[in-house]
XYZ file of N, CA and C in Angstrom:
567
model
N -21.309 -15.245 -6.379
C -21.037 -15.299 -8.737
C -18.714 -16.342 -8.425
N -18.177 -17.722 -7.394
C -17.764 -17.240 -7.504
C -15.613 -17.137 -7.659
N -14.878 -16.460 -7.879
C -13.927 -15.434 -8.601
C -13.092 -16.976 -9.174
N -12.485 -16.146 -10.928
C -12.242 -16.690 -11.379
C -10.574 -17.649 -10.224
N -10.672 -18.241 -10.831
C -9.572 -19.308 -10.364
C -7.760 -18.711 -11.409
N -6.864 -18.561 -10.541
C -6.112 -17.803 -10.829
C -5.076 -19.596 -11.589
N -4.480 -19.005 -12.838
C -3.723 -20.522 -13.183
C -2.072 -20.644 -12.815
N -1.991 -20.309 -11.836
C -0.321 -20.687 -11.156
C 0.055 -22.198 -11.455
N 1.218 -22.696 -11.692
C 1.800 -23.658 -12.062
C 2.035 -23.204 -10.283
N 2.537 -24.696 -10.315
C 2.797 -25.213 -9.228
C 5.164 -24.842 -8.539
N 5.347 -25.480 -10.177
C 6.157 -25.196 -10.499
C 7.157 -23.293 -9.566
N 6.138 -22.298 -10.159
C 5.789 -21.297 -10.339
C 5.610 -21.236 -8.115
N 4.879 -20.914 -7.848
C 3.870 -20.673 -5.878
C 5.725 -21.658 -5.323
N 6.612 -23.226 -6.071
C 7.516 -23.620 -5.585
C 8.484 -22.306 -5.119
N 9.210 -22.071 -6.724
C 9.480 -20.215 -6.872
C 10.123 -19.972 -6.029
N 8.488 -19.216 -5.539
C 8.043 -18.173 -5.094
C 8.056 -18.304 -3.655
N 8.468 -20.155 -2.649
C 7.471 -20.178 -1.118
C 9.351 -20.239 -1.762
N 10.804 -20.497 -1.948
C 12.202 -20.658 -2.164
C 12.332 -19.081 -2.418
N 12.387 -18.664 -3.648
C 13.102 -16.812 -3.505
C 12.356 -16.221 -1.983
N 11.265 -16.419 -0.971
C 10.601 -15.380 -0.230
C 11.938 -16.178 1.078
N 11.965 -17.986 1.393
C 12.979 -18.099 2.838
C 14.314 -18.378 2.285
N 15.234 -17.386 1.150
C 16.426 -16.648 0.964
C 16.205 -16.477 0.712
N 15.107 -15.384 0.941
C 15.194 -13.697 1.296
C 15.053 -13.023 3.015
N 14.425 -13.847 3.730
C 13.884 -13.552 4.474
C 15.023 -14.274 5.766
N 15.957 -15.964 5.315
C 16.945 -15.704 5.705
C 18.170 -15.019 5.611
N 18.682 -14.127 4.288
C 19.945 -13.465 3.592
C 18.892 -11.917 4.631
N 18.042 -11.310 5.176
C 17.629 -10.291 5.957
C 18.759 -10.498 7.022
N 17.553 -11.642 8.024
C 17.918 -12.295 8.855
C 19.505 -12.594 9.454
N 19.718 -13.191 8.292
C 21.077 -13.091 9.225
C 22.957 -12.502 8.440
N 22.453 -11.887 7.668
C 22.615 -10.499 7.459
C 22.011 -8.966 7.692
N 21.549 -9.044 9.031
C 20.982 -8.239 10.096
C 21.821 -8.673 11.285
N 21.904 -10.030 11.445
C 22.199 -9.598 13.243
C 23.622 -9.634 13.029
N 24.662 -10.096 10.918
C 25.883 -9.646 11.607
C 26.460 -8.256 11.366
N 25.147 -7.747 10.543
C 25.622 -5.887 10.525
C 25.250 -5.436 11.842
N 24.380 -6.249 13.210
C 24.385 -5.604 14.079
C 25.216 -6.099 14.916
N 25.321 -7.033 14.924
C 26.793 -7.234 15.665
C 29.021 -7.306 16.060
N 29.216 -6.521 14.783
C 29.581 -6.333 14.321
C 30.917 -5.482 14.736
N 31.950 -5.312 15.065
C 32.596 -4.400 15.683
C 32.835 -3.603 14.884
N 32.330 -2.305 13.843
C 32.160 -1.963 12.900
C 31.312 -0.690 13.389
N 31.572 0.245 13.544
C 30.566 1.165 13.877
C 28.959 0.575 13.650
N 28.152 0.996 14.400
C 26.554 0.424 14.887
C 25.801 2.042 13.326
N 25.635 1.200 13.022
C 24.375 2.605 11.745
C 22.643 2.595 12.592
N 22.238 4.181 12.619
C 21.342 4.183 13.505
C 19.628 2.982 12.898
N 19.143 1.943 12.746
C 17.739 1.439 13.005
C 17.300 2.296 12.202
N 16.767 2.848 12.752
C 15.744 4.172 11.863
C 15.735 4.854 10.638
N 17.762 4.795 10.793
C 17.130 5.621 8.988
C 17.641 3.871 8.012
N 17.906 3.006 8.504
C 17.553 1.955 7.554
C 16.182 1.231 6.924
N 15.465 1.572 7.422
C 14.294 0.910 7.994
C 13.308 2.025 7.172
N 14.051 3.810 7.772
C 13.389 3.995 6.034
C 13.875 4.814 4.868
N 15.346 4.183 5.070
C 15.159 4.226 3.704
C 14.600 3.003 3.199
N 14.326 1.646 3.323
C 13.843 0.265 2.717
C 11.884 0.575 2.973
N 12.069 1.218 2.916
C 9.920 2.198 2.955
C 10.042 2.570 1.594
N 11.152 4.239 2.258
C 11.737 4.807 0.759
C 11.343 3.973 -0.156
N 12.257 2.847 -0.229
C 12.276 1.440 -1.540
C 11.356 1.613 -2.279
N 10.743 0.665 -1.089
C 9.173 0.106 -1.265
C 7.918 0.983 -2.039
N 8.531 2.849 -1.090
C 7.258 4.012 -2.061
C 7.891 3.743 -3.315
N 9.170 4.577 -3.582
C 8.970 4.494 -5.172
C 9.046 2.826 -5.895
N 9.151 1.646 -5.708
C 8.564 0.611 -6.642
C 7.188 0.402 -6.810
N 6.174 0.981 -5.559
C 5.062 0.710 -5.364
C 4.926 2.095 -6.530
N 5.206 3.015 -6.361
C 4.464 4.361 -7.673
C 5.138 4.313 -8.690
N 6.314 3.369 -8.950
C 6.611 2.936 -10.367
C 5.649 1.752 -11.065
N 5.280 0.650 -10.072
C 3.958 -0.700 -10.512
C 3.084 0.335 -10.926
N 2.585 1.546 -10.376
C 1.311 2.008 -10.004
C 1.389 2.895 -11.218
N 2.857 3.652 -12.448
C 2.924 4.355 -13.435
C 2.549 3.355 -14.624
N 2.990 2.079 -14.245
C 2.958 1.088 -14.584
C 1.812 1.169 -15.130
N 1.364 0.248 -14.330
C -0.246 -0.104 -14.527
C -0.996 0.643 -14.847
N -1.150 1.940 -14.597
C -2.007 3.026 -15.301
C -1.431 2.945 -16.903
N -0.697 3.392 -17.706
C -0.233 3.817 -18.545
C 0.071 4.848 -19.120
N -0.605 6.043 -18.483
C 0.149 6.883 -18.905
C 0.084 8.284 -17.741
N 0.536 9.508 -17.663
C 0.985 10.127 -16.298
C -0.342 10.567 -16.268
N -2.157 11.167 -16.956
C -2.688 11.159 -16.324
C -3.341 10.500 -15.671
N -4.157 9.554 -16.049
C -3.827 8.259 -15.804
C -3.793 8.494 -14.212
N -2.704 7.905 -13.876
C -1.063 7.903 -13.139
C -1.415 9.042 -11.862
N -2.345 10.181 -12.030
C -2.194 11.681 -11.761
C -3.645 11.482 -10.682
N -4.121 11.148 -11.516
C -5.705 10.505 -11.233
C -5.930 9.476 -10.710
N -4.878 8.516 -11.063
C -5.576 7.570 -9.080
C -4.265 8.099 -8.246
N -3.459 8.630 -8.636
C -3.246 9.248 -7.003
C -3.802 9.707 -5.884
N -4.641 10.867 -7.336
C -5.741 11.661 -6.561
C -6.266 11.501 -6.293
N -7.049 10.743 -6.552
C -8.470 10.032 -6.357
C -8.651 8.714 -5.349
N -7.536 8.500 -5.211
C -7.216 6.686 -3.981
C -5.908 7.761 -3.182
N -5.017 8.917 -3.658
C -4.333 8.344 -2.504
C -4.946 10.027 -1.655
N -4.752 11.030 -2.118
C -5.309 12.071 -1.658
C -6.401 12.170 -1.719
N -7.062 11.985 -2.752
C -8.779 11.988 -2.208
C -9.461 11.403 -1.007
N -8.615 10.824 -0.513
C -9.613 9.827 0.445
C -8.645 10.199 1.709
N -8.632 10.923 3.195
C -7.575 10.571 3.822
C -8.601 10.220 4.714
N -9.996 9.488 4.714
C -10.443 9.128 5.353
C -9.473 7.637 5.671
N -9.791 7.177 4.792
C -8.343 5.722 4.186
C -6.557 5.651 4.094
N -6.562 7.096 3.379
C -4.956 7.103 4.408
C -5.043 7.465 5.745
N -5.762 6.921 6.606
C -4.632 7.672 8.454
C -5.559 5.558 7.955
N -6.413 5.630 7.941
C -6.677 4.522 8.357
C -5.836 3.650 7.991
N -4.745 3.713 6.346
C -3.640 2.989 6.519
C -2.907 3.135 7.503
N -2.578 4.237 7.384
C -1.238 4.885 8.391
C -1.668 4.259 10.041
N -1.979 3.534 10.821
C -2.440 2.605 11.659
C -1.402 1.601 11.181
N -1.302 0.525 10.588
C -0.268 -0.838 10.328
C 1.148 -0.346 9.789
N 0.537 1.099 8.848
C 2.379 1.407 8.475
C 2.664 1.413 10.175
N 2.249 2.486 10.617
C 2.803 2.156 11.940
C 3.616 1.263 13.011
N 2.647 0.691 13.619
C 2.844 -0.579 13.726
C 4.402 -1.340 13.418
N 3.924 -1.199 12.024
C 5.132 -2.192 10.801
C 6.191 -1.375 10.690
N 6.542 0.377 10.533
C 6.809 0.200 11.605
C 8.445 0.628 13.183
N 7.171 0.641 13.445
C 8.050 -0.597 14.819
C 8.194 -1.340 15.509
N 6.967 -2.383 14.498
C 8.186 -3.939 14.095
C 9.466 -3.753 13.588
N 9.651 -3.645 12.768
C 11.212 -2.744 11.800
C 12.320 -3.081 13.144
N 12.314 -1.724 13.516
C 12.769 -0.716 14.422
C 13.185 -2.394 15.652
N 12.225 -3.264 16.144
C 12.216 -4.220 17.041
C 12.506 -4.985 16.373
N 12.170 -4.851 15.458
C 13.928 -6.869 14.974
C 15.786 -6.367 15.270
N 15.690 -5.059 14.105
C 17.256 -4.139 14.360
C 17.274 -4.651 16.173
N 16.625 -4.127 16.877
C 17.073 -4.436 18.405
C 17.181 -6.435 19.275
N 15.757 -6.265 18.504
C 16.024 -8.325 18.621
C 17.230 -8.465 18.079
N 17.474 -8.801 17.395
C 18.406 -8.760 16.554
C 20.035 -8.957 16.426
N 19.950 -7.755 17.151
C 21.687 -7.423 18.834
C 21.487 -8.510 19.869
N 20.112 -8.844 19.807
C 20.346 -9.103 21.435
C 20.280 -10.430 21.513
N 19.686 -11.001 20.463
C 20.003 -12.097 19.856
C 20.288 -13.281 18.964
N 20.745 -14.793 19.378
C 21.314 -15.684 17.585
C 20.170 -15.386 16.762
N 20.835 -15.634 15.340
C 19.735 -15.441 14.499
C 18.804 -16.274 14.638
N 18.704 -17.386 14.837
C 17.953 -18.855 14.576
C 17.101 -18.926 15.985
N 17.365 -17.963 16.745
C 16.373 -17.685 18.121
C 14.952 -16.718 17.401
N 16.006 -16.115 17.211
C 15.161 -14.411 16.239
C 13.894 -15.310 15.112
N 14.537 -15.801 14.825
C 14.069 -16.415 13.173
C 12.714 -17.525 13.294
N 12.407 -17.882 14.788
C 12.008 -19.000 14.980
C 10.924 -18.458 15.642
N 11.673 -17.322 16.493
C 10.746 -16.911 17.305
C 9.514 -15.908 16.842
N 10.565 -15.045 15.927
C 9.645 -14.052 14.571
C 8.324 -15.010 13.962
N 8.684 -15.966 14.276
C 6.886 -17.509 13.571
C 6.246 -17.043 14.206
N 6.018 -17.113 14.760
C 5.652 -16.474 16.103
C 4.107 -15.454 16.273
N 4.272 -14.874 14.153
C 3.473 -13.693 14.001
C 2.733 -14.538 13.394
N 2.753 -15.913 13.046
C 1.418 -16.667 11.649
C 0.443 -17.350 13.262
N 0.621 -18.184 14.122
C -0.129 -17.807 14.916
C -1.414 -16.543 15.206
N -0.359 -15.516 15.668
C -0.886 -14.596 16.057
C -1.788 -14.252 14.509
N -1.783 -14.087 13.401
C -2.035 -13.634 12.676
C -3.345 -14.411 12.464
N -3.262 -15.727 11.883
C -4.541 -16.648 12.667
C -5.343 -16.546 13.725
N -5.433 -15.818 14.577
C -5.819 -16.287 16.271
C -7.086 -14.675 15.862
N -5.907 -13.250 15.020
C -6.171 -12.506 14.909
C -7.643 -12.204 13.632
N -6.968 -12.973 12.423
C -8.452 -13.444 11.728
C -9.604 -14.646 11.790
N -9.129 -15.406 13.638
C -10.900 -15.807 13.376
C -11.885 -14.139 14.347
N -10.763 -14.103 15.556
C -10.779 -13.450 16.189
C -12.102 -11.685 15.835
N -11.305 -11.281 15.274
C -11.550 -9.662 14.510
C -12.186 -9.754 13.287
N -11.622 -10.988 11.801
C -12.316 -10.856 11.061
C -14.032 -11.906 10.778
N -14.181 -13.260 11.312
C -14.855 -13.869 11.588
C -14.202 -14.784 10.964
N -13.359 -14.943 11.156
C -13.172 -16.255 9.448
C -13.080 -17.974 10.661
N -13.215 -17.997 9.977
C -12.815 -20.337 10.683
C -11.373 -20.483 9.095
N -10.903 -21.073 10.620
C -9.669 -22.311 9.710
C -10.150 -23.566 9.672
N -9.181 -24.181 8.653
C -9.752 -25.572 8.858
C -9.166 -26.749 9.325
N -8.925 -27.881 9.834
C -8.398 -28.425 10.838
C -7.381 -28.617 10.448
N -7.234 -28.785 8.891
C -5.963 -28.691 9.432
C -4.904 -27.572 8.916
N -4.964 -26.491 8.733
C -4.790 -25.264 8.728
C -4.465 -24.794 10.836
N -5.334 -25.539 12.072
C -5.345 -25.014 12.774
C -4.236 -26.682 13.668
N -4.079 -27.815 12.796
C -2.793 -28.286 13.654
C -1.943 -27.483 12.480
N -1.580 -26.925 11.998
C 0.488 -26.479 10.827
C 0.117 -25.443 12.178
N -0.749 -24.993 13.254
C -0.797 -22.887 13.817
C -0.045 -23.617 14.768
N -0.721 -25.014 15.447
C -0.330 -25.690 16.716
C 1.743 -26.527 16.456
N 1.099 -26.575 15.679
C 2.651 -26.948 14.400
C 4.301 -26.320 15.661
N 3.717 -25.158 14.343
C 4.772 -23.912 14.336
C 4.714 -23.437 15.892
N 3.845 -23.366 16.813
C 4.022 -23.375 18.401
C 5.103 -24.515 19.520
N 4.187 -25.021 18.779
C 5.043 -25.588 19.297
C 6.482 -26.431 18.889
N 6.828 -25.868 17.244
C 8.191 -26.105 17.250
C 9.380 -25.091 17.879
N 8.638 -23.069 18.413
C 8.624 -22.407 18.760
C 8.914 -23.023 19.867
N 8.200 -23.563 20.493
C 8.566 -24.188 22.301
C 10.019 -25.097 22.120
N 9.439 -25.505 21.567
C 10.508 -26.605 22.200
C 11.773 -25.616 20.712
N 13.196 -25.624 21.121
C 13.775 -24.686 19.952
C 13.679 -23.773 21.324
N 13.301 -23.273 21.978
C 13.849 -22.520 22.817
C 13.814 -23.313 24.494
N 13.105 -23.987 23.759
C 13.452 -24.572 25.990
C 14.561 -25.886 25.732
N 14.745 -26.034 24.211
C 16.449 -27.023 23.844
C 16.882 -26.086 22.871
N 17.674 -25.446 23.892
C 19.041 -25.144 22.216
C 19.939 -25.644 22.131
N 19.726 -26.833 22.566
C 21.598 -28.076 21.745
C 21.002 -27.659 19.997
N 22.128 -28.280 19.070
C 21.839 -27.456 18.048
C 21.851 -28.228 17.476
N 21.801 -29.380 17.033
C 20.738 -31.441 16.466
C 19.411 -30.553 16.943
N 19.206 -30.557 18.460
C 17.578 -30.556 18.526
C 16.687 -29.296 17.650
N 17.724 -27.590 17.840
C 17.604 -26.342 16.309
C 17.104 -26.969 15.503
N 17.809 -27.469 14.354
C 18.002 -28.524 13.015
C 16.673 -28.931 12.733
N 16.425 -29.956 13.677
C 15.533 -30.814 13.384
C 14.216 -29.660 13.252
N 13.801 -29.196 15.121
C 12.733 -28.177 15.081
C 12.593 -26.783 13.689
N 14.212 -26.585 13.855
C 14.114 -25.678 12.514
C 13.454 -26.184 11.426
N 13.086 -27.707 10.932
C 13.177 -28.525 9.929
C 11.433 -28.185 9.706
N 10.948 -28.863 11.012
C 10.056 -29.111 11.818
C 8.761 -27.996 11.368
N 9.271 -27.229 12.100
C 9.018 -25.112 12.063
C 8.852 -24.897 9.900
N 8.881 -25.208 9.170
C 9.444 -25.118 8.139
C 8.868 -25.649 7.053
N 8.283 -27.109 7.661
C 7.511 -28.463 6.835
C 5.922 -27.591 7.628
N 6.005 -26.502 8.401
C 4.362 -26.685 9.679
C 4.547 -25.420 8.192
N 5.219 -24.843 8.527
C 4.498 -23.174 7.967
C 5.004 -23.867 6.509
N 5.088 -23.870 5.511
C 5.073 -25.170 3.736
C 3.204 -25.587 3.637
N 3.144 -26.008 5.133
C 2.087 -26.864 5.129
C 0.492 -25.673 5.686
N 0.824 -25.081 5.754
C 0.103 -23.773 5.884
C -0.375 -23.198 4.859
N 0.829 -23.035 4.376
C 1.039 -21.463 2.743
C 0.175 -21.704 1.943
N 0.245 -23.807 2.058
C -0.591 -24.400 0.440
C -1.659 -24.285 0.860
N -1.935 -24.522 2.425
C -3.802 -24.558 2.660
C -4.065 -23.907 2.977
N -3.350 -22.168 2.719
C -4.598 -21.271 2.639
C -3.600 -20.936 0.885
N -3.669 -21.496 0.587
C -3.609 -21.689 -1.437
C -4.686 -22.597 -2.406
N -5.047 -24.096 -1.047
C -6.282 -24.202 -1.238
C -7.565 -23.944 -1.177
N -7.192 -22.796 -0.548
C -9.121 -21.999 0.439
C -9.151 -21.155 -0.332
N -8.207 -20.581 -1.077
C -8.530 -18.911 -1.481
C -9.017 -18.803 -2.680
């Protein structure tokens, strides 16, 4: 039996895409600015830890709102978090990898140009596509593979020819291929 399709408007999807794009760009620019300014540098591990604590508090708040009462909230935490240590250990592996990735982002932005970092960072999309095919035995459509190769080609060209005009053109190609990949995944799910 097929899962029911959600009725989400195209306008809302475009709004979400625009907000995520702005947040990612603002994050990169702000991080690059704070890591290269003449002021005293802060510890990147502290910034990552504070970010994760904020996300934890937001997640707990959303869970509390969804459960509706303190009793169901406690039961949910007990059953889903404390009651299944094996699942908690499974979740800790990607969490640790993500923490290392975030710390590496601070290191990279301290040493790379923001545009080069942002374009190179998009290589996570082809890596995710490859892992999806190899580890989860899923197939990608022809359009999705074309999008992945376009993204890789754009990253290679930006790294290979760092002229400012070329960067702008290929950043637009990367954005278009990312949008194409995103829209093709939305139609297949």
